[in-house]
PDB file of C-alpha atoms in Angstrom:
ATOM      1  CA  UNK A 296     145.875  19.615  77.292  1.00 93.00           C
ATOM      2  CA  UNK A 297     147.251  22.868  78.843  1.00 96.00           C
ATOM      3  CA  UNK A 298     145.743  23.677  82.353  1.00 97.00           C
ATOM      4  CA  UNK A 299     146.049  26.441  84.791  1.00 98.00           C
ATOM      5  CA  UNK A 300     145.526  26.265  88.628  1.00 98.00           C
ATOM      6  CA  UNK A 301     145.019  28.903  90.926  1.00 98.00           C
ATOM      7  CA  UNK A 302     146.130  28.391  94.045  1.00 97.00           C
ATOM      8  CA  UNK A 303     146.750  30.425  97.843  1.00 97.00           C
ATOM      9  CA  UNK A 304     144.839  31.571 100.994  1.00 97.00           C
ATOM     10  CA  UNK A 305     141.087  32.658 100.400  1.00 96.00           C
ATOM     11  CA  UNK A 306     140.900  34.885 103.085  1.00 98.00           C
ATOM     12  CA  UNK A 307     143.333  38.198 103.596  1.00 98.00           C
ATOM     13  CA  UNK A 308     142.907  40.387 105.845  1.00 98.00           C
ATOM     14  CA  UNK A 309     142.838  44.581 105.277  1.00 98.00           C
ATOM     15  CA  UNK A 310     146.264  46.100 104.602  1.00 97.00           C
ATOM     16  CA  UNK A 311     147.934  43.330 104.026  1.00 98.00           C
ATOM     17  CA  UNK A 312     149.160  41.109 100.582  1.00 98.00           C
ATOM     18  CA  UNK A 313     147.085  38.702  98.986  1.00 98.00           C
ATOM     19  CA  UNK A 314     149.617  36.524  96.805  1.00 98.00           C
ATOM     20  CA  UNK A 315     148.128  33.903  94.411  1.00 98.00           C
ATOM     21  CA  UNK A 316     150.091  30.931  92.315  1.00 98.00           C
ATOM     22  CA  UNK A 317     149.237  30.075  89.079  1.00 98.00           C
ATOM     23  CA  UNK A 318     150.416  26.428  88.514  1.00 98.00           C
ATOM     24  CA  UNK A 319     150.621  25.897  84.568  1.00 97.00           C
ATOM     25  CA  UNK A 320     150.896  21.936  83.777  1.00 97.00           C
ATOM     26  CA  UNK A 321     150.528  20.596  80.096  1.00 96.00           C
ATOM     27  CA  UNK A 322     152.868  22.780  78.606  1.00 95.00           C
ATOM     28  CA  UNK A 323     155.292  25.374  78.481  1.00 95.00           C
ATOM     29  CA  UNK A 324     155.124  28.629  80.296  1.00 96.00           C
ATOM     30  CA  UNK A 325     158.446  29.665  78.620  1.00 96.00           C
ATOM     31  CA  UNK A 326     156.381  29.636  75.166  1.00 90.00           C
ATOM     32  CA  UNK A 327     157.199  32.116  72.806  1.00 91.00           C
ATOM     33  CA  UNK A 328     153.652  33.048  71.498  1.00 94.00           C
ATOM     34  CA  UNK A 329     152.068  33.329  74.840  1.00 96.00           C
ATOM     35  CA  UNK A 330     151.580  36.064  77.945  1.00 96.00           C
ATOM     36  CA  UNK A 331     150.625  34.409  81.256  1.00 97.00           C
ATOM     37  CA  UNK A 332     148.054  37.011  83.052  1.00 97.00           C
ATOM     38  CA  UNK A 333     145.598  37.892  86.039  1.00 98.00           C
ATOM     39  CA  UNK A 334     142.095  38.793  85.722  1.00 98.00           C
ATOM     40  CA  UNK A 335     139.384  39.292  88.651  1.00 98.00           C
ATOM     41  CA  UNK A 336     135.631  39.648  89.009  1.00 98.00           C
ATOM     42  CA  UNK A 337     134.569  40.968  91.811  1.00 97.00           C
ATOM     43  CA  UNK A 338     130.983  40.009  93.347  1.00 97.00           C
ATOM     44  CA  UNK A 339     128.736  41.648  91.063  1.00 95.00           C
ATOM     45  CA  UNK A 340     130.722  43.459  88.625  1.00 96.00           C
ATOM     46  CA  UNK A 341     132.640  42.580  85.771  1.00 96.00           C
ATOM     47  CA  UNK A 342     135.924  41.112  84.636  1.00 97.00           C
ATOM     48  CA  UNK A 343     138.697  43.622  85.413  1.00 97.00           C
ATOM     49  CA  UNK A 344     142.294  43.388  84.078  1.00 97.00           C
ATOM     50  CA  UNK A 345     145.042  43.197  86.283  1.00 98.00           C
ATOM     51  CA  UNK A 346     148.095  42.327  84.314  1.00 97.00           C
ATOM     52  CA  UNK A 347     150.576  39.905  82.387  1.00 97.00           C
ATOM     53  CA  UNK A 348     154.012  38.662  82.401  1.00 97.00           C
ATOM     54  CA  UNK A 349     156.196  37.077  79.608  1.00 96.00           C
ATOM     55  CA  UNK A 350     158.140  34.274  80.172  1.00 96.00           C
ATOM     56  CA  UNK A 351     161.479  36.450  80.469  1.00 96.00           C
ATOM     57  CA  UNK A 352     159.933  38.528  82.924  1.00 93.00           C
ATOM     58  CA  UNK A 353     158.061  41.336  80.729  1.00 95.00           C
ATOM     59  CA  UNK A 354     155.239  42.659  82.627  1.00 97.00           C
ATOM     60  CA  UNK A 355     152.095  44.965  81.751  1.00 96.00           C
ATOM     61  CA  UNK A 356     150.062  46.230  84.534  1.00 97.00           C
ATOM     62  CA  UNK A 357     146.547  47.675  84.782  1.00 97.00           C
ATOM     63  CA  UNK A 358     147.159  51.458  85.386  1.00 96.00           C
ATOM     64  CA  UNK A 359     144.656  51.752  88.386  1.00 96.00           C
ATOM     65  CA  UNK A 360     146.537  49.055  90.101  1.00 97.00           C
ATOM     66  CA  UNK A 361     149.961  49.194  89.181  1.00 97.00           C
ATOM     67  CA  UNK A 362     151.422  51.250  92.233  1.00 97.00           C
ATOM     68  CA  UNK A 363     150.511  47.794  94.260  1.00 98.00           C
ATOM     69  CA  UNK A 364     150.935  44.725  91.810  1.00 98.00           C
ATOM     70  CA  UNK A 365     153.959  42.746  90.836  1.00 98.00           C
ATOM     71  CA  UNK A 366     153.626  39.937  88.558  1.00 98.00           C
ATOM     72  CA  UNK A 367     156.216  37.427  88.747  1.00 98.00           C
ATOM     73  CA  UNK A 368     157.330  34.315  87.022  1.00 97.00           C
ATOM     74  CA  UNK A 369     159.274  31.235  87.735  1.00 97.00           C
ATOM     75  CA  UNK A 370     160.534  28.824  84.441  1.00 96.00           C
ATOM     76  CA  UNK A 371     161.815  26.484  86.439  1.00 96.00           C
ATOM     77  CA  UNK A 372     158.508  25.437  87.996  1.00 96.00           C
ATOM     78  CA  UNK A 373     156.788  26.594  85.183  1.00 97.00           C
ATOM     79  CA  UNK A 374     154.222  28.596  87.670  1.00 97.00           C
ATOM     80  CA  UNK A 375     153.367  32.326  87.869  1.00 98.00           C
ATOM     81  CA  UNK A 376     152.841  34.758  91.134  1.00 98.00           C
ATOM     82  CA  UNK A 377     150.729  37.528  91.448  1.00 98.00           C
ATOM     83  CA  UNK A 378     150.908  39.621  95.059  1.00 98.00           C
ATOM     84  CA  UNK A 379     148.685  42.629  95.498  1.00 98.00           C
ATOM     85  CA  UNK A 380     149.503  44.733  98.225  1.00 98.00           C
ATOM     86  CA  UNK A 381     147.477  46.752 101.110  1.00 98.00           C
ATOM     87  CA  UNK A 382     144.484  45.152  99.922  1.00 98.00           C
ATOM     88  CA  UNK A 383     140.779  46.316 100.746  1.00 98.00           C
ATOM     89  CA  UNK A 384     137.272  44.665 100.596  1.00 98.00           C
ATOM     90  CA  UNK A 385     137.435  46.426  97.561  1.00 98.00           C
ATOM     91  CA  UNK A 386     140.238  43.413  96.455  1.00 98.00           C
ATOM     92  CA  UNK A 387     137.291  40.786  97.421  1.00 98.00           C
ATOM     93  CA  UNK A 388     136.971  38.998  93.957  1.00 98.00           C
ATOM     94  CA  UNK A 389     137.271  35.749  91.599  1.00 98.00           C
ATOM     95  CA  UNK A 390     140.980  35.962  90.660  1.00 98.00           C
ATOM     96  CA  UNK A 391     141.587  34.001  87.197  1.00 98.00           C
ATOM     97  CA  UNK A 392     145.066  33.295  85.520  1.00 98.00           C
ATOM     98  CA  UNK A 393     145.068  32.729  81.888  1.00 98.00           C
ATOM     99  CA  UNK A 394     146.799  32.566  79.079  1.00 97.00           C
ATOM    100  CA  UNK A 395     146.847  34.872  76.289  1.00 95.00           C
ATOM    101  CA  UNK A 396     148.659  34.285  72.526  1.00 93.00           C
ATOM    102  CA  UNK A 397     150.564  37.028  71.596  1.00 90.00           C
ATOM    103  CA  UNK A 398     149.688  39.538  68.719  1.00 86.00           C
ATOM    104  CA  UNK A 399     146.152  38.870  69.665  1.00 88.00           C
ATOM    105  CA  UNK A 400     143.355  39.286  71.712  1.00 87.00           C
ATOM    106  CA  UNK A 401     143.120  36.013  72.285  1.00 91.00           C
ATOM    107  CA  UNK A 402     142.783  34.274  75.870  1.00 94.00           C
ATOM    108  CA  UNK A 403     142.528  30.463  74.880  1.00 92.00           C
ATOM    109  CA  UNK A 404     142.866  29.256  78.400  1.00 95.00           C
ATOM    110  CA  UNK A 405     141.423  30.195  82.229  1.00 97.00           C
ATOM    111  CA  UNK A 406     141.846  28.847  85.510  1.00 98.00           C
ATOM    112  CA  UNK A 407     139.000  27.789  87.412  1.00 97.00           C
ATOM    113  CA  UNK A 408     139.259  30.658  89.444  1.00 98.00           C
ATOM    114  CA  UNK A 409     139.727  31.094  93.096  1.00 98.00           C
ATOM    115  CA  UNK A 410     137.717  33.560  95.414  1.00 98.00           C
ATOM    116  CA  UNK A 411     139.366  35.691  97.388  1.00 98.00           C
ATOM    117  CA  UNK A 412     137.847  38.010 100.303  1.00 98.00           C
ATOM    118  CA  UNK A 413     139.607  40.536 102.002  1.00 98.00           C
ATOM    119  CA  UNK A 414     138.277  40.915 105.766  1.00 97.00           C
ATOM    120  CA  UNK A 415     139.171  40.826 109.315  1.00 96.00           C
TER     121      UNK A 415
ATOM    122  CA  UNK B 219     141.756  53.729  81.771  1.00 75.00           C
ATOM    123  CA  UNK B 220     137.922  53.242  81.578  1.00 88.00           C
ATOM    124  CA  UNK B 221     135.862  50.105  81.091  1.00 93.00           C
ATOM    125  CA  UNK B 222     134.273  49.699  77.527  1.00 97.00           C
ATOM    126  CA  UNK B 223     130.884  50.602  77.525  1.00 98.00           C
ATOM    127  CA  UNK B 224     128.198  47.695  77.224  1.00 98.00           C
ATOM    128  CA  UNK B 225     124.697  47.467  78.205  1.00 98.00           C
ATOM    129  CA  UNK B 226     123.568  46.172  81.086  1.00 98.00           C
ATOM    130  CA  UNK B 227     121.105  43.652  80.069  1.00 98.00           C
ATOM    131  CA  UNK B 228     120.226  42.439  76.265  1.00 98.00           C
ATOM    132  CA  UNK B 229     117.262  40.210  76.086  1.00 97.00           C
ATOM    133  CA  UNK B 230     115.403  38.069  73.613  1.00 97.00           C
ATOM    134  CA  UNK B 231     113.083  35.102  72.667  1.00 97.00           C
ATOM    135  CA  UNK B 232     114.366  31.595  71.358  1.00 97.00           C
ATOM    136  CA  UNK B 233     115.277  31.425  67.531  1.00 97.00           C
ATOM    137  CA  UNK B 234     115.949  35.649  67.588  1.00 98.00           C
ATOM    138  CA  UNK B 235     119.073  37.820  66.939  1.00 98.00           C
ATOM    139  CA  UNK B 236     120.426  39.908  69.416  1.00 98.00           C
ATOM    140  CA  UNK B 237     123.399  42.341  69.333  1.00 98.00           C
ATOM    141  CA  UNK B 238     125.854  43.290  72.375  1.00 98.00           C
ATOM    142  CA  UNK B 239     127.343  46.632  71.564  1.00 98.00           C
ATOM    143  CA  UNK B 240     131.321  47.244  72.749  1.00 98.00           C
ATOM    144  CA  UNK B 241     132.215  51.338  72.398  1.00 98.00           C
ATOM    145  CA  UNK B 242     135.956  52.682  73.497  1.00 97.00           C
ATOM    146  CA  UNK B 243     137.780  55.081  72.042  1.00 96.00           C
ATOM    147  CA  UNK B 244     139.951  55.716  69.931  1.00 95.00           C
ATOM    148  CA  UNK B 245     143.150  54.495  72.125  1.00 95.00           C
ATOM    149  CA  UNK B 246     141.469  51.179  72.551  1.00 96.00           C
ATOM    150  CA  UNK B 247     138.654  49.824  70.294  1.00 97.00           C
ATOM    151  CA  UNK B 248     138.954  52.132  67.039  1.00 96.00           C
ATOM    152  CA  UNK B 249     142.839  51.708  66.928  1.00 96.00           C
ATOM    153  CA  UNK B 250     143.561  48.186  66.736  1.00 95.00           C
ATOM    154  CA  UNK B 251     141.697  45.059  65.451  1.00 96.00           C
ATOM    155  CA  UNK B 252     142.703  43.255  68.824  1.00 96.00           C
ATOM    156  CA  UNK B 253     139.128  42.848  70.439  1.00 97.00           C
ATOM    157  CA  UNK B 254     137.871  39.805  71.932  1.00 97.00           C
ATOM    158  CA  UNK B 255     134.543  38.484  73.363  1.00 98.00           C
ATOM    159  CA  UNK B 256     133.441  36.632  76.169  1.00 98.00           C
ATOM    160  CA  UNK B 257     130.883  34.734  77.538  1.00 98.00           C
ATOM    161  CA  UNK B 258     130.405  33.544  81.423  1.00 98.00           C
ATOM    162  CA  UNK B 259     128.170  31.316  82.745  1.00 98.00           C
ATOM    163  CA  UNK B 260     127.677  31.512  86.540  1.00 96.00           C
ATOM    164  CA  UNK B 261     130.374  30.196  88.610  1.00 95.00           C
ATOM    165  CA  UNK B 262     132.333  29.278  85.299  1.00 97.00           C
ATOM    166  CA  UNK B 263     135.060  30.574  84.091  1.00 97.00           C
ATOM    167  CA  UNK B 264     135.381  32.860  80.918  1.00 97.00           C
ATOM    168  CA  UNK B 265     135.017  31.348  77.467  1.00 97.00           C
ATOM    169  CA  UNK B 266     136.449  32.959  74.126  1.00 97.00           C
ATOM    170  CA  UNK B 267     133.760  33.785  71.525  1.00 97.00           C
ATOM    171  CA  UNK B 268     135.254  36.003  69.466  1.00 97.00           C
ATOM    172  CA  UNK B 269     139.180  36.925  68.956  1.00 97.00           C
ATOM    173  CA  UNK B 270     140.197  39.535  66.847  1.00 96.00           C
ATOM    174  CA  UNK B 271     137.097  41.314  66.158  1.00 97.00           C
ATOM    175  CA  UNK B 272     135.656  38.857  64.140  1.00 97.00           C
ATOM    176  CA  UNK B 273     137.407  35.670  64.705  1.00 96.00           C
ATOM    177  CA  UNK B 274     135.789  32.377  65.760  1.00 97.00           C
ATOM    178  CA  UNK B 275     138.004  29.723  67.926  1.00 95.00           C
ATOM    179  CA  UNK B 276     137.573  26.191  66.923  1.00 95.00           C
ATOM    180  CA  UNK B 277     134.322  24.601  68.119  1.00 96.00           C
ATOM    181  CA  UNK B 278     132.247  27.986  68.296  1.00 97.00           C
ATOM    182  CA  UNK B 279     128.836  28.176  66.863  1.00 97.00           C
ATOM    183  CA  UNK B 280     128.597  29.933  64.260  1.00 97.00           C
ATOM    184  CA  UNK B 281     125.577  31.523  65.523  1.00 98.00           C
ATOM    185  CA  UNK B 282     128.411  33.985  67.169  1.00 98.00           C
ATOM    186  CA  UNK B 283     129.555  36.976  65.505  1.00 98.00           C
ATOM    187  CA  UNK B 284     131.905  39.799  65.882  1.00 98.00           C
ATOM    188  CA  UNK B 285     132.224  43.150  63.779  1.00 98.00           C
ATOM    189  CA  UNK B 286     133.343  46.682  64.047  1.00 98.00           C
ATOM    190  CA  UNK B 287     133.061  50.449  63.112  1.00 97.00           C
ATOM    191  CA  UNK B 288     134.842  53.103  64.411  1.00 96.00           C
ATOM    192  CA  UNK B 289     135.014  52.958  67.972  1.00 97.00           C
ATOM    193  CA  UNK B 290     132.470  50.120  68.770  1.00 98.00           C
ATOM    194  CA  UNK B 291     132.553  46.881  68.205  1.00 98.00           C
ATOM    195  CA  UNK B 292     129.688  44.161  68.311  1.00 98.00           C
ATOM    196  CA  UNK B 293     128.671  40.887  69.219  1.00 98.00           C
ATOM    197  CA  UNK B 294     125.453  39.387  67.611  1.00 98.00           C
ATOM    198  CA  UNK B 295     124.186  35.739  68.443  1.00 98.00           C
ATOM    199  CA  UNK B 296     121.696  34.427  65.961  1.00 98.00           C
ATOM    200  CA  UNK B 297     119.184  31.827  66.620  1.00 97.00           C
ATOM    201  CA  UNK B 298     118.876  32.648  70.451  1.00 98.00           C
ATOM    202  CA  UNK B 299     119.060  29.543  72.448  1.00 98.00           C
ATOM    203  CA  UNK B 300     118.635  29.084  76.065  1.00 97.00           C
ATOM    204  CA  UNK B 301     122.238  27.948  76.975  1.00 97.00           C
ATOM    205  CA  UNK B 302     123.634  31.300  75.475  1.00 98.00           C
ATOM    206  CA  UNK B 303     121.694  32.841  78.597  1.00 98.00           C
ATOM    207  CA  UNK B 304     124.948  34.177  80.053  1.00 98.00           C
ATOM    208  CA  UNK B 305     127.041  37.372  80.788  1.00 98.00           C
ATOM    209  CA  UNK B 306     129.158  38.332  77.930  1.00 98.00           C
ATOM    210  CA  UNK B 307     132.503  40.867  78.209  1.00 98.00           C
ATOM    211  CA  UNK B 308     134.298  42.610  75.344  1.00 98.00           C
ATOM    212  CA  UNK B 309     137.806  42.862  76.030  1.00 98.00           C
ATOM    213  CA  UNK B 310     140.706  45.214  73.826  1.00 97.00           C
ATOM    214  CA  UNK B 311     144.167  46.128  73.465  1.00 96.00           C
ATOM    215  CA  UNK B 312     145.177  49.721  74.385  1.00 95.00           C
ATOM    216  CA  UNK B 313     147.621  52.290  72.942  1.00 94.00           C
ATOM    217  CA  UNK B 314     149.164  52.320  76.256  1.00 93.00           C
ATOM    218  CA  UNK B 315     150.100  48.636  76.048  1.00 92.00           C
ATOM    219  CA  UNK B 316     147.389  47.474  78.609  1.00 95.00           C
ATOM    220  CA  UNK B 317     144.222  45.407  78.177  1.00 96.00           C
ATOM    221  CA  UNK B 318     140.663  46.639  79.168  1.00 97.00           C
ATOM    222  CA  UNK B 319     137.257  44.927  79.648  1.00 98.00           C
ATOM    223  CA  UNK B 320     133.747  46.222  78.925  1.00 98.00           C
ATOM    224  CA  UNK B 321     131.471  46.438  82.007  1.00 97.00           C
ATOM    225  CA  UNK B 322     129.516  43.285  80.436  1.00 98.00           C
ATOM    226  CA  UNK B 323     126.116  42.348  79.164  1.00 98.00           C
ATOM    227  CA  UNK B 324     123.281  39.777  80.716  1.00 98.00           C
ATOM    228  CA  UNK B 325     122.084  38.254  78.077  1.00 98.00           C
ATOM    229  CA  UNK B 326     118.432  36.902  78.954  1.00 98.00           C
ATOM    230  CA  UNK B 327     116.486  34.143  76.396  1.00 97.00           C
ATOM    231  CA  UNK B 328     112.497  34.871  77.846  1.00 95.00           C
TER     232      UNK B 328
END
């Protein structure tokens, strides 16, 4: 059974780079039907899009953050990075990584999620 | 790019149908058949519904259903229960290779 697990600090502080791991164990991340991907939910709003990666380093960013996200992958630990820089409260959210099958708009499976608030 | 448009809130007694309405554009929603629901229970993480418009995953009531027209796209959940008492999210594809969410929908059962 695939599983994803967030993992990094859950506390940055204002103008500064929040960088989250996504540790994928059960299978492949160098699959060639899938995307590996961030999505966030800040405290009383909904799910926002933030990006995915393909396993040889294809990335798609959400246009509203894409001046201060890189997506990055590793095969050889079969994990996934995401760093978002000069961060605001505004940053304070759930972050998820999933994974979504390509040709699809299908996100089969989710991290737990890991809560991340941006303050000094 | 700009969220989907959902309402806020969609409410309903036990045993009724309710529908969740999804509307984009014509860059997202009315140009490809790649739209996806789902459904979040408080402190849970995101569960697929519906893939593809009208697709249901394995193990999915089949209470759950997805359609479209034009530039909207729906959810409707038949015989209301009170564990589908949850927020629900559309999600699509984008002609600018990107992925956007709708603002979601509480769904309450009274």
């Amino acid at each position: 059974q695939l599983q994803l697990q967030e993992s990094g600090p859950g506390l940055v502080k204002p103008s500064e780079t929040l960088s989250l791991t996504c540790i994928v164990s059960g299978g492949s991340i160098s699959s060639s039907n899938h995307y590996w991907g961030w999505i966030r939910r800040p405290p009383g709003k909904g799910l926002e899009w933030i990006g995915d990666i393909y396993y040889r380093g294809n990335t798609y960013y959400n246009p509203s953050l894409k001046s201060r996200v890189t997506i990055s992958v590793d095969t050889s630990t079969n994990q996934f990075s995401l760093k978002l820089r000069s961060v605001t409260a505004a940053d304070t959210a759930v972050y998820y990584c999933a994974r979504r099958r390509m040709s699809s708009s299908w996100i089969d499976y989710w991290g737990q999620g890991t809560l991340v608030t941006v303050s000094s | 790019q700009s969220a989907l448009t959902q309402p806020a809130s969609v409410s309903g007694s036990p045993g009724q149908s309710i529908t969740i309405s999804c509307t984009g554009t014509s860059s997202d929603v009315g140009a490809y058949n790649y739209v996806s629901w789902y459904q979040q229970h408080p402190g849970k993480a995101p569960k697929l519904m519906i893939y593809d418009v009208a697709n249901r995953p394995s193990g999915i009531s089949s209470r759950f259903s997805g359609s479209k027209s034009d530039n909207t796209a729906s959810l409707t959940i038949s015989g209301l229960q009170a564990e589908d008492e949850a927020d629900y999210f559309c999600h699509s594809y984008t002609s600018s290779s990107t992925w956007v969410f709708g603002g979601g929908t509480k769904v309450t059962v009274l």
